[in-house]
PDB file of C-alpha atoms in Angstrom:
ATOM      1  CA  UNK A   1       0.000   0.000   0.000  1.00 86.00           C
ATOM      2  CA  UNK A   2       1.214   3.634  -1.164  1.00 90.00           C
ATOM      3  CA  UNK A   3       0.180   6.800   0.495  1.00 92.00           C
ATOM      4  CA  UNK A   4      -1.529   9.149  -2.291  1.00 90.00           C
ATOM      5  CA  UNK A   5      -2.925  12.326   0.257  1.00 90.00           C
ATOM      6  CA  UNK A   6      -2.841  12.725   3.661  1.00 90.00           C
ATOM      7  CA  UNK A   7      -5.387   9.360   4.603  1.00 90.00           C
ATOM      8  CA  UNK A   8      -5.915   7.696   1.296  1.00 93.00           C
ATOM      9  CA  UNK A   9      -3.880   4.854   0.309  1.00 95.00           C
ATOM     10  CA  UNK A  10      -3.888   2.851  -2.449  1.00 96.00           C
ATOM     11  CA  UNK A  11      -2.876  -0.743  -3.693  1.00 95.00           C
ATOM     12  CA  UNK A  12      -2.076  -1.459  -7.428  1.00 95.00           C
ATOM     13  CA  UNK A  13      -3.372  -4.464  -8.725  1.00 94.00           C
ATOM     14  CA  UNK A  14      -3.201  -6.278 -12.234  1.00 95.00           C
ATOM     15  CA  UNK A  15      -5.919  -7.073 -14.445  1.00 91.00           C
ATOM     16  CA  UNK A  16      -5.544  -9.684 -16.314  1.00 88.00           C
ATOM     17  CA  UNK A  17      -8.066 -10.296 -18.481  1.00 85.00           C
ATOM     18  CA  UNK A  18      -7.597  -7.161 -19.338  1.00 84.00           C
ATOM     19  CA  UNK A  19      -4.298  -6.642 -19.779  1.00 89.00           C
ATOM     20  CA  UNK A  20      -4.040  -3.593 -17.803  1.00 95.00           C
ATOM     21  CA  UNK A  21      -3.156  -2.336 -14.031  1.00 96.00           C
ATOM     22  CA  UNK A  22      -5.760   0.011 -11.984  1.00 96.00           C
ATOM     23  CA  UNK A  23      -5.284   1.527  -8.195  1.00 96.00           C
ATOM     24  CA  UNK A  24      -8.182   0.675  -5.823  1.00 96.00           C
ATOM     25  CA  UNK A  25      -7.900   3.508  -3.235  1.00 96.00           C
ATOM     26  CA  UNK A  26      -8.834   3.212   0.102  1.00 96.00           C
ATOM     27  CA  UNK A  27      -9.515   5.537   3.441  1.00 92.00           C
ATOM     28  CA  UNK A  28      -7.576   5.050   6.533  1.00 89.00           C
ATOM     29  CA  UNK A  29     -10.282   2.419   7.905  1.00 92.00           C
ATOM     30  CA  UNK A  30      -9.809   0.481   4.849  1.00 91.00           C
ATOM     31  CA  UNK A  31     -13.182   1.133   2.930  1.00 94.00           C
ATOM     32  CA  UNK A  32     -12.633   1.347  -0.621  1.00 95.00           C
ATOM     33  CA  UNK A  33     -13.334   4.905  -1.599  1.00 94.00           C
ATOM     34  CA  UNK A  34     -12.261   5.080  -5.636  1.00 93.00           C
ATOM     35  CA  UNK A  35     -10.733   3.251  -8.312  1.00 94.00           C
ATOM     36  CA  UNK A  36      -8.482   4.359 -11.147  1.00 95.00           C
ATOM     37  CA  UNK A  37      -9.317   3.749 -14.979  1.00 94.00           C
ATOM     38  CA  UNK A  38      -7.425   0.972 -16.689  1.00 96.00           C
ATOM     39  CA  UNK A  39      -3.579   1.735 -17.386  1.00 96.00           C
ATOM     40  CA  UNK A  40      -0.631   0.041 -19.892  1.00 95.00           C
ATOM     41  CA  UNK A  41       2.021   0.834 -16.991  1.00 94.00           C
ATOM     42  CA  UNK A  42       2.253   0.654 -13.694  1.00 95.00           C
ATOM     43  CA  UNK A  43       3.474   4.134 -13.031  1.00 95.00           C
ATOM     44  CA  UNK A  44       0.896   5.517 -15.198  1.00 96.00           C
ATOM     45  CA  UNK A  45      -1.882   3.561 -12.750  1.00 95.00           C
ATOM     46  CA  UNK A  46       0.419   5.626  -9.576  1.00 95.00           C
ATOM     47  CA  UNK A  47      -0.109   8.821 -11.785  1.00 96.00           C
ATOM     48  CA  UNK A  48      -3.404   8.316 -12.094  1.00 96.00           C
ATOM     49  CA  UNK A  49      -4.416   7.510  -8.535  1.00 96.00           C
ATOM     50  CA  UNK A  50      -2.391   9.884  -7.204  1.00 94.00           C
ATOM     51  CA  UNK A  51      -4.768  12.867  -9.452  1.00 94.00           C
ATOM     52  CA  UNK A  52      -7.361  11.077  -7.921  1.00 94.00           C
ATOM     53  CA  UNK A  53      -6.802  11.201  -4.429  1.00 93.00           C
ATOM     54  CA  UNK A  54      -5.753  14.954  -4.620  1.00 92.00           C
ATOM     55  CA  UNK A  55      -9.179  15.466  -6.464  1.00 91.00           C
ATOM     56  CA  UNK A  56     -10.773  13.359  -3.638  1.00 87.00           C
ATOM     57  CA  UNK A  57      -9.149  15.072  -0.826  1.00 80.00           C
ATOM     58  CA  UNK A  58     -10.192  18.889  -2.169  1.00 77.00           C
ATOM     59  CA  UNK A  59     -13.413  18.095  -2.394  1.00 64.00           C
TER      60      UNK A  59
END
């Protein structure tokens, strides 16, 4: 688990039928609060979910 913003963290996890990796994010009681889109790479998955938590976060 990676730290995206201050009390979201995030795991990245492989799809595999399709081919891709996502970030499931979570809150610091571990309740699943977001999900990235489907990504080639790994870091662009990190990029991705780390956008999202910021967006999360400011709202």
């Amino acid at each position: 688990m990676q730290e995206y913003a201050p009390g979201i963290v995030g795991e990245v996890k492989y799809a595999r039928q399709d081919g891709g990796y996502y970030v499931q994010l979570y809150d610091r009681e571990g309740t699943p609060v977001g999900r990235t889109g489907l990504w080639r790479t790994e870091a662009k998955a990190r990029e991705a979910a780390r956008k999202l938590a910021e967006k999360m976060r400011g709202e």
